[in-house]
Short mmCIF file of N, CA, C and O in Angstrom, two decimals:
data_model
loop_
_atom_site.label_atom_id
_atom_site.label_comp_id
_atom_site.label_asym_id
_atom_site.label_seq_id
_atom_site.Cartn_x
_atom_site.Cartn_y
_atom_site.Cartn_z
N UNK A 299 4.63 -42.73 28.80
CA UNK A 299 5.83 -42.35 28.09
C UNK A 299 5.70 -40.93 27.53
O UNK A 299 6.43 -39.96 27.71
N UNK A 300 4.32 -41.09 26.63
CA UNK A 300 4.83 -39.46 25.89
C UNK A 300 3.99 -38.44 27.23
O UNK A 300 3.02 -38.64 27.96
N UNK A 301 4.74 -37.55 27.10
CA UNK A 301 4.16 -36.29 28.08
C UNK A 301 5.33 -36.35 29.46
O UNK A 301 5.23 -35.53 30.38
N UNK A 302 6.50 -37.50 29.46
CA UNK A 302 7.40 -37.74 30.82
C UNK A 302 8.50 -37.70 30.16
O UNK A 302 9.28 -36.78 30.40
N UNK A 303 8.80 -38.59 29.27
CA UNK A 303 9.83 -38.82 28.42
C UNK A 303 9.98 -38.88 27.21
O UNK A 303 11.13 -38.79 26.77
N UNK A 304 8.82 -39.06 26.29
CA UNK A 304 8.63 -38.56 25.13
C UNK A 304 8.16 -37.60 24.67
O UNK A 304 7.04 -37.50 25.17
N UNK A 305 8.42 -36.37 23.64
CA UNK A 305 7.94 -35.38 23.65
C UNK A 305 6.96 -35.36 22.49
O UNK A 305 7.26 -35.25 21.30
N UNK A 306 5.59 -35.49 23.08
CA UNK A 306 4.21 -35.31 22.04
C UNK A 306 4.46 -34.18 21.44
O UNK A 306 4.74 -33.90 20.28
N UNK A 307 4.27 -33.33 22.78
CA UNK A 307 4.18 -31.45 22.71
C UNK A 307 4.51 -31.14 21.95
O UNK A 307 3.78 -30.56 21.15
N UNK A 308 6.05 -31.37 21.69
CA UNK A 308 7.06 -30.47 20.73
C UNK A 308 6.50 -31.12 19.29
O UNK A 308 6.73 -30.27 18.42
N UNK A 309 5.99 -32.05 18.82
CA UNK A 309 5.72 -32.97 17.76
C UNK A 309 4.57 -31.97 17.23
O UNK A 309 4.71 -31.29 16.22
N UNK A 310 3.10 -31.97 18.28
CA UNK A 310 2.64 -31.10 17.46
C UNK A 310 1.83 -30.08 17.82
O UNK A 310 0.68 -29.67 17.72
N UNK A 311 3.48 -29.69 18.50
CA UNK A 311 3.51 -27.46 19.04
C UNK A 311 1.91 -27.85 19.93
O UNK A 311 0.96 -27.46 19.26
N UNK A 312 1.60 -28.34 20.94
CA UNK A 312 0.15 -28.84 21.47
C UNK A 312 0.09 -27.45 22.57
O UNK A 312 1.11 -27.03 23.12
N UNK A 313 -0.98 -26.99 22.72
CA UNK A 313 -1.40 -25.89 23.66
C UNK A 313 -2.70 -26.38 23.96
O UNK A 313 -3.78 -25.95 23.57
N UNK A 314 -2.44 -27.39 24.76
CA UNK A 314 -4.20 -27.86 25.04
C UNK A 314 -5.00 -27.09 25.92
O UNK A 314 -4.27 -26.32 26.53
N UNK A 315 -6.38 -26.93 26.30
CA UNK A 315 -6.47 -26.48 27.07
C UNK A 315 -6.43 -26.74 28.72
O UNK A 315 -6.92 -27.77 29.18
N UNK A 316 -5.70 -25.56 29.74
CA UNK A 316 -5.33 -26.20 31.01
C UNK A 316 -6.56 -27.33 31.72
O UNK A 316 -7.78 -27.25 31.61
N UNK A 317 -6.04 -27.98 32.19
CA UNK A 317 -7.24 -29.22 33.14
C UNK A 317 -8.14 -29.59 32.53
O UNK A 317 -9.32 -29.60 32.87
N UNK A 318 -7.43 -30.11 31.07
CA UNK A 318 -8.46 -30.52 30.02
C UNK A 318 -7.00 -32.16 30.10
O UNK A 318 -5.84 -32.19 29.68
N UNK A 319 -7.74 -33.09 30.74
CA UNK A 319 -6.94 -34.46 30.75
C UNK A 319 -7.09 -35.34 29.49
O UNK A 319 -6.74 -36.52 29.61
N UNK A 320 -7.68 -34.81 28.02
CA UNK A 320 -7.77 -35.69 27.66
C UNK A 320 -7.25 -34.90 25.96
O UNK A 320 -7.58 -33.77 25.62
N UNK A 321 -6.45 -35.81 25.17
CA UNK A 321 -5.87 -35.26 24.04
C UNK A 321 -6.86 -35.33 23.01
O UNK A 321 -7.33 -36.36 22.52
N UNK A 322 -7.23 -33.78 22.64
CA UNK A 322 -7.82 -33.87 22.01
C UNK A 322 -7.06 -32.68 20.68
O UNK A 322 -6.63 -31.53 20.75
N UNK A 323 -7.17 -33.43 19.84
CA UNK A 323 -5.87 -32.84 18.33
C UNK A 323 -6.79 -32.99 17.10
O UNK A 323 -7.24 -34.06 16.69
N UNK A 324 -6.96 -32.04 16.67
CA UNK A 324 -8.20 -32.68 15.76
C UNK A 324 -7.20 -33.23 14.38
O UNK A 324 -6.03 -32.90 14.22
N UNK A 325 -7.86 -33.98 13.62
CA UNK A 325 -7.66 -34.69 12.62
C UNK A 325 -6.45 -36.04 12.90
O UNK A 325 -6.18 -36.88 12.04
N UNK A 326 -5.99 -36.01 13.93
CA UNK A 326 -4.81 -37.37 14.21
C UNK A 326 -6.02 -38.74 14.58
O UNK A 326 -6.98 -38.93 15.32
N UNK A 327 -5.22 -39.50 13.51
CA UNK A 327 -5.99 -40.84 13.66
C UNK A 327 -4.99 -41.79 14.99
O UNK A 327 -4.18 -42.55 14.47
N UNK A 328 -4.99 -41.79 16.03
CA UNK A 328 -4.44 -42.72 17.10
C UNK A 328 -3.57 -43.67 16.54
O UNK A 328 -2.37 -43.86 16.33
N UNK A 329 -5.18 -44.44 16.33
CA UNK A 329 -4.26 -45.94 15.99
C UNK A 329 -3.33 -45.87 15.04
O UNK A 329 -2.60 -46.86 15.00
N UNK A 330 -3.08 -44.93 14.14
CA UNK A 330 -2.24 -45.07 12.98
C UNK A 330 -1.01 -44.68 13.21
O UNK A 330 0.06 -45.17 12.86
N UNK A 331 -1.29 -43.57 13.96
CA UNK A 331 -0.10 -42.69 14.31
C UNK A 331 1.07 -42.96 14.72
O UNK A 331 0.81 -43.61 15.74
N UNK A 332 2.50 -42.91 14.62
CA UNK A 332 3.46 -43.47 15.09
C UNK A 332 4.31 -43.08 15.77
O UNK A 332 4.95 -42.14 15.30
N UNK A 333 4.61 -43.47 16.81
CA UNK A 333 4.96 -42.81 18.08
C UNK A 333 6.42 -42.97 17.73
O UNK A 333 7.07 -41.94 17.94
N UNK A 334 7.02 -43.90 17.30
CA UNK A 334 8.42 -44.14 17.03
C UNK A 334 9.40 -42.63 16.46
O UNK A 334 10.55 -42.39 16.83
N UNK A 335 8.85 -42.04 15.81
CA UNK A 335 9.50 -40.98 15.13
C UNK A 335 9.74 -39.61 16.19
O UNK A 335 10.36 -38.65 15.73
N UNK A 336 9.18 -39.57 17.73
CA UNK A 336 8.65 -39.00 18.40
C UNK A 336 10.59 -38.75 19.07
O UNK A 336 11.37 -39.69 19.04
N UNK A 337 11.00 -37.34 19.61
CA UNK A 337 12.12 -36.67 20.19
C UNK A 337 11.79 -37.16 21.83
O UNK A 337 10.62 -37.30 22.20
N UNK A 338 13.04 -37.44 22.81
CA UNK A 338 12.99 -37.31 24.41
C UNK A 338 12.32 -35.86 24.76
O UNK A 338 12.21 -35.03 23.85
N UNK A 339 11.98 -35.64 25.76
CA UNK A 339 11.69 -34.70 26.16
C UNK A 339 12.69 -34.02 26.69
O UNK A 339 13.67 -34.75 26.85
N UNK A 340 12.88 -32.73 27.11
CA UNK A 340 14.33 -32.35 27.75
C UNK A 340 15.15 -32.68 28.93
O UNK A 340 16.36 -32.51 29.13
N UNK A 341 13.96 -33.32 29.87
CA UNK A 341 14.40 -33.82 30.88
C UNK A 341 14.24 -35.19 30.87
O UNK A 341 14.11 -35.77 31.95
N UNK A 342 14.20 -36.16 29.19
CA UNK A 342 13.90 -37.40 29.96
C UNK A 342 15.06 -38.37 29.51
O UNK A 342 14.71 -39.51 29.79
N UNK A 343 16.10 -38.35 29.02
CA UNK A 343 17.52 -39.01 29.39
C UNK A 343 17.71 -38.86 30.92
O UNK A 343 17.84 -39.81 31.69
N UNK A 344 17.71 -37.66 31.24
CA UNK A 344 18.52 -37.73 32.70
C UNK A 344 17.37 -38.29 33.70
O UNK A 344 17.60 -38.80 34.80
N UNK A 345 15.77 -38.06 33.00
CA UNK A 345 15.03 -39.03 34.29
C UNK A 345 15.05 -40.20 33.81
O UNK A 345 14.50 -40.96 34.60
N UNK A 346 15.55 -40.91 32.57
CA UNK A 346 15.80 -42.14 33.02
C UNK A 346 17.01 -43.17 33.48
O UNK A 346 17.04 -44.31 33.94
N UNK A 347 18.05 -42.07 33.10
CA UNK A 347 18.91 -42.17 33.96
C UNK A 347 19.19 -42.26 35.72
O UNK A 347 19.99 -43.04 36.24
N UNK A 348 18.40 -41.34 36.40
CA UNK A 348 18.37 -41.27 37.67
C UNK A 348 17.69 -42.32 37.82
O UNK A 348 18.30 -43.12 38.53
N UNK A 349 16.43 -42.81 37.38
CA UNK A 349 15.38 -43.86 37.73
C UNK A 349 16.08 -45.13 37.91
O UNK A 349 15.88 -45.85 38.89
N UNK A 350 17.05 -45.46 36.79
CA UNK A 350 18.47 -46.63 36.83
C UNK A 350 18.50 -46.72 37.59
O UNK A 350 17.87 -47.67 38.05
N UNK A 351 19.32 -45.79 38.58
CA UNK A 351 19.90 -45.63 39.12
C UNK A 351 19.46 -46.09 40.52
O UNK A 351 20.31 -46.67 41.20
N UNK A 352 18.51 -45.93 40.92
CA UNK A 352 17.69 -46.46 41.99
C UNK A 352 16.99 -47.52 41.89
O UNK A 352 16.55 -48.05 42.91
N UNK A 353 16.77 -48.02 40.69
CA UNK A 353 15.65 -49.84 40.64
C UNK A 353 15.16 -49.92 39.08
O UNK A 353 15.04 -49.05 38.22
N UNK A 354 14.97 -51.19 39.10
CA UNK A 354 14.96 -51.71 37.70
C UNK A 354 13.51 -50.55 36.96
O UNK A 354 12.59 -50.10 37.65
N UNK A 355 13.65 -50.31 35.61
CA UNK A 355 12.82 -49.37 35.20
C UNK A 355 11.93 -50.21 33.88
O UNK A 355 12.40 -50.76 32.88
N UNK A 356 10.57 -50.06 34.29
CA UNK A 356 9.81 -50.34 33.18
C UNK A 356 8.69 -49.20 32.83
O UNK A 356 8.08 -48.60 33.71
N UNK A 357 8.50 -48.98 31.45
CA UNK A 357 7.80 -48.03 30.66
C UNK A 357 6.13 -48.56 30.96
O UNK A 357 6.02 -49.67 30.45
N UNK A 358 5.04 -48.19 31.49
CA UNK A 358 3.79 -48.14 31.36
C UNK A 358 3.24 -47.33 30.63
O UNK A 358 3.26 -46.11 30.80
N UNK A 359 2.68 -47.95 29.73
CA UNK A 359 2.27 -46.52 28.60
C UNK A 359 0.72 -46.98 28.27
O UNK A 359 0.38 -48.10 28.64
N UNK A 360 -0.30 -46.08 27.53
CA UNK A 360 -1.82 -47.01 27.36
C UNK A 360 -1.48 -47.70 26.01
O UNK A 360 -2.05 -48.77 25.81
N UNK A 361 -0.66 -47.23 25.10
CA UNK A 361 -0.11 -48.17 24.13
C UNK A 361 -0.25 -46.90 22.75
O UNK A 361 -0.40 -45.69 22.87
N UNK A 362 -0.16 -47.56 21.72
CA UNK A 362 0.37 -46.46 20.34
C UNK A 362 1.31 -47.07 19.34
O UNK A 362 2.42 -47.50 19.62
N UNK A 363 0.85 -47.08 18.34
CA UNK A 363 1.97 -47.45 17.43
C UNK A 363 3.57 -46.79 17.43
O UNK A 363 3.87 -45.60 17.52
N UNK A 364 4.52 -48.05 17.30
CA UNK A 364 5.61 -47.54 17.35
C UNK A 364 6.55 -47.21 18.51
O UNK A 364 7.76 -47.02 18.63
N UNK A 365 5.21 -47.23 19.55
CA UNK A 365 6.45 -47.45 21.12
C UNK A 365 7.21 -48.42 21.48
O UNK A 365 7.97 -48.34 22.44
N UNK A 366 7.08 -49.42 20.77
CA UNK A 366 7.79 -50.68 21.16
C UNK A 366 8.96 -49.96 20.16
O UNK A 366 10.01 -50.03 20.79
N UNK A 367 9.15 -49.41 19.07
CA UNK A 367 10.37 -49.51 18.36
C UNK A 367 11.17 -47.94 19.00
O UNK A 367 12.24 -47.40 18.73
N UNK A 368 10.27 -47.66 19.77
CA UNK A 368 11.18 -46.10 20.49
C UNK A 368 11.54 -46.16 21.69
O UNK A 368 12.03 -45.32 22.44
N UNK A 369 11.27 -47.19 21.82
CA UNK A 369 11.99 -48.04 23.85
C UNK A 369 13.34 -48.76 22.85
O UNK A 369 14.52 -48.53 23.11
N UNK A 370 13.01 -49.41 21.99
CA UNK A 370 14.41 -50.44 21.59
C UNK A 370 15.63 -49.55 21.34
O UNK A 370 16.84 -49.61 21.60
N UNK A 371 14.57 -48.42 20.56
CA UNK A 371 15.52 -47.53 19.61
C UNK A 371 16.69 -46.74 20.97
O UNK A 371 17.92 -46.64 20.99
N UNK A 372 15.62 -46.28 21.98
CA UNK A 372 16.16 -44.97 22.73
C UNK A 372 16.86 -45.52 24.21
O UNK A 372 17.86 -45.16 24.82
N UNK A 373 15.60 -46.78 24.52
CA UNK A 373 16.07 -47.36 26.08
C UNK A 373 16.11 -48.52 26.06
O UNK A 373 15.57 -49.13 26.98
N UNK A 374 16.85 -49.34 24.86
CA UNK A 374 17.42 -50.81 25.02
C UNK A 374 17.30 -51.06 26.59
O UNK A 374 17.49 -50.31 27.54
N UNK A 375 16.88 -52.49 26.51
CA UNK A 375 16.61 -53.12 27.57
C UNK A 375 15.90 -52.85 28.09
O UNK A 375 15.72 -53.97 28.57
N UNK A 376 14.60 -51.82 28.92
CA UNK A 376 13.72 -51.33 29.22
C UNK A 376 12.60 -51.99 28.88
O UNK A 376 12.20 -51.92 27.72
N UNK A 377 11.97 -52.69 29.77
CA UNK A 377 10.75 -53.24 29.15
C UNK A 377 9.44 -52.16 29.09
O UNK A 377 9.23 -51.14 29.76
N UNK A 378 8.86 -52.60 28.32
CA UNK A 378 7.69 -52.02 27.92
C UNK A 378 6.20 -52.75 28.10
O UNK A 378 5.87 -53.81 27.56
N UNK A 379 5.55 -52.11 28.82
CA UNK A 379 3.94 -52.77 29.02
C UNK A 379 3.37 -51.56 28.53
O UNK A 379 3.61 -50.39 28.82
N UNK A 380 2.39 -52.18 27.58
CA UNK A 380 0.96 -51.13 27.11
C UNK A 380 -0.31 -51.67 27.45
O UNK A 380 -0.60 -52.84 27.23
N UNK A 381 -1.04 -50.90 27.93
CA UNK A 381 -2.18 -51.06 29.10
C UNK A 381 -2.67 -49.93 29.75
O UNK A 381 -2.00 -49.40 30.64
N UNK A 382 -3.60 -49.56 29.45
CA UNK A 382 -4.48 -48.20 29.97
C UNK A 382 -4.55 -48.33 31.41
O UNK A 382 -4.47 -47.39 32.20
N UNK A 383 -4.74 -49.85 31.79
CA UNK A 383 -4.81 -49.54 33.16
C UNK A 383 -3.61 -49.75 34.10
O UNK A 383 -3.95 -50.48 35.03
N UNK A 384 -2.57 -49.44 34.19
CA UNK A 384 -1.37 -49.01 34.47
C UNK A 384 -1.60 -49.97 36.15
O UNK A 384 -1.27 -51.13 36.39
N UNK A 385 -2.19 -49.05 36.98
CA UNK A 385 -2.17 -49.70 38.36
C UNK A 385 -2.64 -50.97 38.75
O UNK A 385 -2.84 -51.26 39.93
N UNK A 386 -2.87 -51.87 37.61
CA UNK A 386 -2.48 -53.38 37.78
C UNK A 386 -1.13 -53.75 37.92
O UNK A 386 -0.96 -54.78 38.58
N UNK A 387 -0.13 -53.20 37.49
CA UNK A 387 1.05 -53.19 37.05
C UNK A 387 1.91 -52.68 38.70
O UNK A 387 3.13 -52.52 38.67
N UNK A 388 1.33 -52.52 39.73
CA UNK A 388 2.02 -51.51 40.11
C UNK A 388 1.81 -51.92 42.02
O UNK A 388 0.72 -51.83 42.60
N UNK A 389 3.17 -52.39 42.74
CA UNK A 389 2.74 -52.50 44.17
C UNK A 389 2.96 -51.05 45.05
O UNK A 389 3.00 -49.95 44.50
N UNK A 390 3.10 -51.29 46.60
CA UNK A 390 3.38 -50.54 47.22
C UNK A 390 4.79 -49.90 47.28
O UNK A 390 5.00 -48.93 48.02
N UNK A 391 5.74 -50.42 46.54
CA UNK A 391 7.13 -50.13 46.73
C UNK A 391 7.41 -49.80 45.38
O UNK A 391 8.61 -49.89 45.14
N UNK A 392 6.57 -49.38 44.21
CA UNK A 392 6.93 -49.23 42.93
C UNK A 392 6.43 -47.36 42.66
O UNK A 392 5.43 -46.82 43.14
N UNK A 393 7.24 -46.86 41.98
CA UNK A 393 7.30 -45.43 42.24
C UNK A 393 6.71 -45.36 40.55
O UNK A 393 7.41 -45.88 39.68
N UNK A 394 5.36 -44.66 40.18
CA UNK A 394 4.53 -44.26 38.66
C UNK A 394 4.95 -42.78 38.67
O UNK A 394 4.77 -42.02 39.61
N UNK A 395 5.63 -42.41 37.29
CA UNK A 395 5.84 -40.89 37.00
C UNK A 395 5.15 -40.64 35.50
O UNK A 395 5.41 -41.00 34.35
N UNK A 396 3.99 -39.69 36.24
CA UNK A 396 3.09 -39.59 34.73
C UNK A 396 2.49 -38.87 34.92
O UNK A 396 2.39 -38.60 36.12
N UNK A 397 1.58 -37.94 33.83
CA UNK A 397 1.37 -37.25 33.54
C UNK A 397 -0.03 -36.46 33.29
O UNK A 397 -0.39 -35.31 33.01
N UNK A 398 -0.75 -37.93 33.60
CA UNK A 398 -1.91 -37.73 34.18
C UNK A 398 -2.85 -38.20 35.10
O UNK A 398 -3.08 -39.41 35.03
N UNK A 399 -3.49 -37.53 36.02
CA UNK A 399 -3.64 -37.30 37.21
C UNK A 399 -4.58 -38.45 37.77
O UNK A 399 -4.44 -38.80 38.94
N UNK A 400 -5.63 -39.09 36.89
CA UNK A 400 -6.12 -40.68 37.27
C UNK A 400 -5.21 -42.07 37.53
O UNK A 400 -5.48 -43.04 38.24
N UNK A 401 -3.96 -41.79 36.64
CA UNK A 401 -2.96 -42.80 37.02
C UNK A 401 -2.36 -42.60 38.38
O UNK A 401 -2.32 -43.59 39.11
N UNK A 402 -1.87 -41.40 38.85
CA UNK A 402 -1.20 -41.61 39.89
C UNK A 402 -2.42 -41.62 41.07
O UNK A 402 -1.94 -41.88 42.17
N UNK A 403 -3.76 -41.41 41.12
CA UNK A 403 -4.62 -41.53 41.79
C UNK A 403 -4.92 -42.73 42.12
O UNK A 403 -5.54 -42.88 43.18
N UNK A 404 -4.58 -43.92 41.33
CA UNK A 404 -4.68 -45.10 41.36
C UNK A 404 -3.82 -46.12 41.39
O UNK A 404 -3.98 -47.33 41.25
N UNK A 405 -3.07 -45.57 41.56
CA UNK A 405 -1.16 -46.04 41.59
C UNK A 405 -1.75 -46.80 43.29
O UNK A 405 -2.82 -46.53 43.82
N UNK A 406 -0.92 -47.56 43.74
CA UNK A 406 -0.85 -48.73 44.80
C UNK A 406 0.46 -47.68 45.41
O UNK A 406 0.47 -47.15 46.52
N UNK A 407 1.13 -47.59 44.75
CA UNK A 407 2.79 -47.05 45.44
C UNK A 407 3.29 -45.29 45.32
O UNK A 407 2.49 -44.37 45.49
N UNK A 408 4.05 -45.20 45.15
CA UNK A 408 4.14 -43.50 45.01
C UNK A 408 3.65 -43.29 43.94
O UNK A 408 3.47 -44.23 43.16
N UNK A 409 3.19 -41.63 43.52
CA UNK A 409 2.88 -41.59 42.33
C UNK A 409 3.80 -40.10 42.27
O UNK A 409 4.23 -39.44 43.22
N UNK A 410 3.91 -39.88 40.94
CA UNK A 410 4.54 -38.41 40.59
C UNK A 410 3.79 -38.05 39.32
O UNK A 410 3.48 -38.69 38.31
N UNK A 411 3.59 -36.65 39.77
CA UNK A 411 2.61 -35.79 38.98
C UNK A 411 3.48 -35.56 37.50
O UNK A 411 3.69 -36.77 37.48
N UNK A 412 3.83 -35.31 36.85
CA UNK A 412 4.64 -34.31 35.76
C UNK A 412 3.92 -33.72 35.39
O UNK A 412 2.81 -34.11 35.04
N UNK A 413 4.52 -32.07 35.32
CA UNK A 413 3.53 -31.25 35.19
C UNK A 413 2.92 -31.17 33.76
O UNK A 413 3.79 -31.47 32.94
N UNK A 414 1.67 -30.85 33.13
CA UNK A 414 1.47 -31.07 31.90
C UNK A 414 0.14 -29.53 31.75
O UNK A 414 -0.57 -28.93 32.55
N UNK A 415 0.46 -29.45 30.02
CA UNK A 415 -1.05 -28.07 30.24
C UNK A 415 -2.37 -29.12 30.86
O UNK A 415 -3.11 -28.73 31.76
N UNK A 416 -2.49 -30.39 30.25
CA UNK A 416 -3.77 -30.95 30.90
C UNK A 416 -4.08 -31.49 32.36
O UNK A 416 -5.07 -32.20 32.52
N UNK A 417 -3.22 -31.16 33.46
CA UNK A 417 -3.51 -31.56 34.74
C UNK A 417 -3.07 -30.60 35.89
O UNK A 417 -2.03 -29.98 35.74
N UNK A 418 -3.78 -30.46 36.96
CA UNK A 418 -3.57 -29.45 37.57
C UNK A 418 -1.97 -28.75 38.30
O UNK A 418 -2.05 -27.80 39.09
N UNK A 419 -1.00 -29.17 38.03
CA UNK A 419 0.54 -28.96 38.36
C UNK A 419 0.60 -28.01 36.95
O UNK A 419 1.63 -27.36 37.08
N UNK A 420 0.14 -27.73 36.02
CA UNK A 420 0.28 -26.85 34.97
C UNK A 420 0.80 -25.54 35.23
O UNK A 420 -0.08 -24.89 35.80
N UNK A 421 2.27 -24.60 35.01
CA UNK A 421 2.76 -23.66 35.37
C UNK A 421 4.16 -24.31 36.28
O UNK A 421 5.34 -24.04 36.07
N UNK A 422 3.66 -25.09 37.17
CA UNK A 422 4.83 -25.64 37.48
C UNK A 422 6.17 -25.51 36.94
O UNK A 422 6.35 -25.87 35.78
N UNK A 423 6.84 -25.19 37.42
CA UNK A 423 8.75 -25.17 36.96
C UNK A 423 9.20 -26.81 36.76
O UNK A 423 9.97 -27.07 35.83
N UNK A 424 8.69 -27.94 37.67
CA UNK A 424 9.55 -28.77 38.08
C UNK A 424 8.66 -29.84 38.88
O UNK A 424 7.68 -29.50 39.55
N UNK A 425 9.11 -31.19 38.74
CA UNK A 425 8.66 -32.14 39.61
C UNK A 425 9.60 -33.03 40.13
O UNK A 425 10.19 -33.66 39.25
N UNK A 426 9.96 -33.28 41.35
CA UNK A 426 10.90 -33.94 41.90
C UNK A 426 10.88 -35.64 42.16
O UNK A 426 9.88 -36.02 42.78
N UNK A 427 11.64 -36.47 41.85
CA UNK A 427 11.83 -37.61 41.97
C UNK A 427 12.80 -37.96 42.93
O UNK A 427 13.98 -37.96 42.58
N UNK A 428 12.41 -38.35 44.39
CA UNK A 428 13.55 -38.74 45.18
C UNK A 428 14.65 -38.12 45.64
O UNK A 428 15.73 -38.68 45.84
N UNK A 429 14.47 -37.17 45.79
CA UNK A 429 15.61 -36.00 45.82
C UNK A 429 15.72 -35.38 44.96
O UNK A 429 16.41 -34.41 45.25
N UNK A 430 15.30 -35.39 43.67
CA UNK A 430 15.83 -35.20 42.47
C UNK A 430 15.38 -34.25 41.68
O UNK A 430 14.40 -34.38 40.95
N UNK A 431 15.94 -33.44 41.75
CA UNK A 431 14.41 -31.94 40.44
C UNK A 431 14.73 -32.45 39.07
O UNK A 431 15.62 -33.18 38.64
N UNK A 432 13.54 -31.70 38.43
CA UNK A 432 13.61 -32.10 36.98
C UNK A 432 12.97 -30.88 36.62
O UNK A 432 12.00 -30.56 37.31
N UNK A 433 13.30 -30.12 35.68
CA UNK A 433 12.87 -29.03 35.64
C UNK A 433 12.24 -29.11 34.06
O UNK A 433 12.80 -29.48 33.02
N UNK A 434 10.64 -28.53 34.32
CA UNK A 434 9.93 -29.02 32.88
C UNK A 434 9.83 -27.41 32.06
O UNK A 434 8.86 -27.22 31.33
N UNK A 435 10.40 -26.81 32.15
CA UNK A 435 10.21 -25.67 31.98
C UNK A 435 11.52 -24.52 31.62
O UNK A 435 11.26 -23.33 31.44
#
């Protein structure tokens, strides 16, 4: 969720370093932290809109306080699974859009990169879904 459709970044101004996959923010306690209070990203109404649009949509996230109340809040009806390991979740005909680069490596079905400072698509303008641009930039 956050880094596709939720915006971490903008939360807290993050300049990580490039092909550094792992969030590192000094002084944020995780578990406490609450994801609920957290803005869409600019492109992620309309990617979850398009996603509708083509097959039923569920949120894989590794989990965080407060995502369950920012799926109800933002994408009623949308189910939500939290689970680090995502590609249990996931067949050959199921399309993963995320943000970092071990998930879609391990994805069963399509995977989509979104570009992020921590994975190598970094600079990127844009990542396409199905025809579809999304422009991160």
């Amino acid at each position: 969720m956050d880094g596709v459709i939720v915006d971490l970044h903008k939360h807290f101004e993050l300049n990580p370093v490039p092909g550094d996959e792992a969030w590192h923010i000094p002084g944020v306690d995780w578990d406490a932290f609450d994801f609920s209070q957290l803005d869409w990203t600019p492109w992620g109404k309309e990617l979850l809109a398009w996603c509708k649009s083509l097959d039923q949509v569920t949120f894989l996230s590794a989990g965080g306080n407060g995502k369950d109340v920012w799926v109800k809040t933002h994408a009623p009806g949308v189910k939500l699974i939290c689970d680090p390991e995502k590609w249990k979740y996931g067949s050959s005909s199921d399309i993963l859009i995320d943000d970092k680069t071990e998930n879609i490596l391990l994805w069963p079905g399509e995977g989509i990169l979104v570009p992020a400072h921590w994975n190598r698509l970094h600079g990127f303008p844009c990542f396409w879904v199905r025809g579809r641009r999304f422009n991160v930039q």
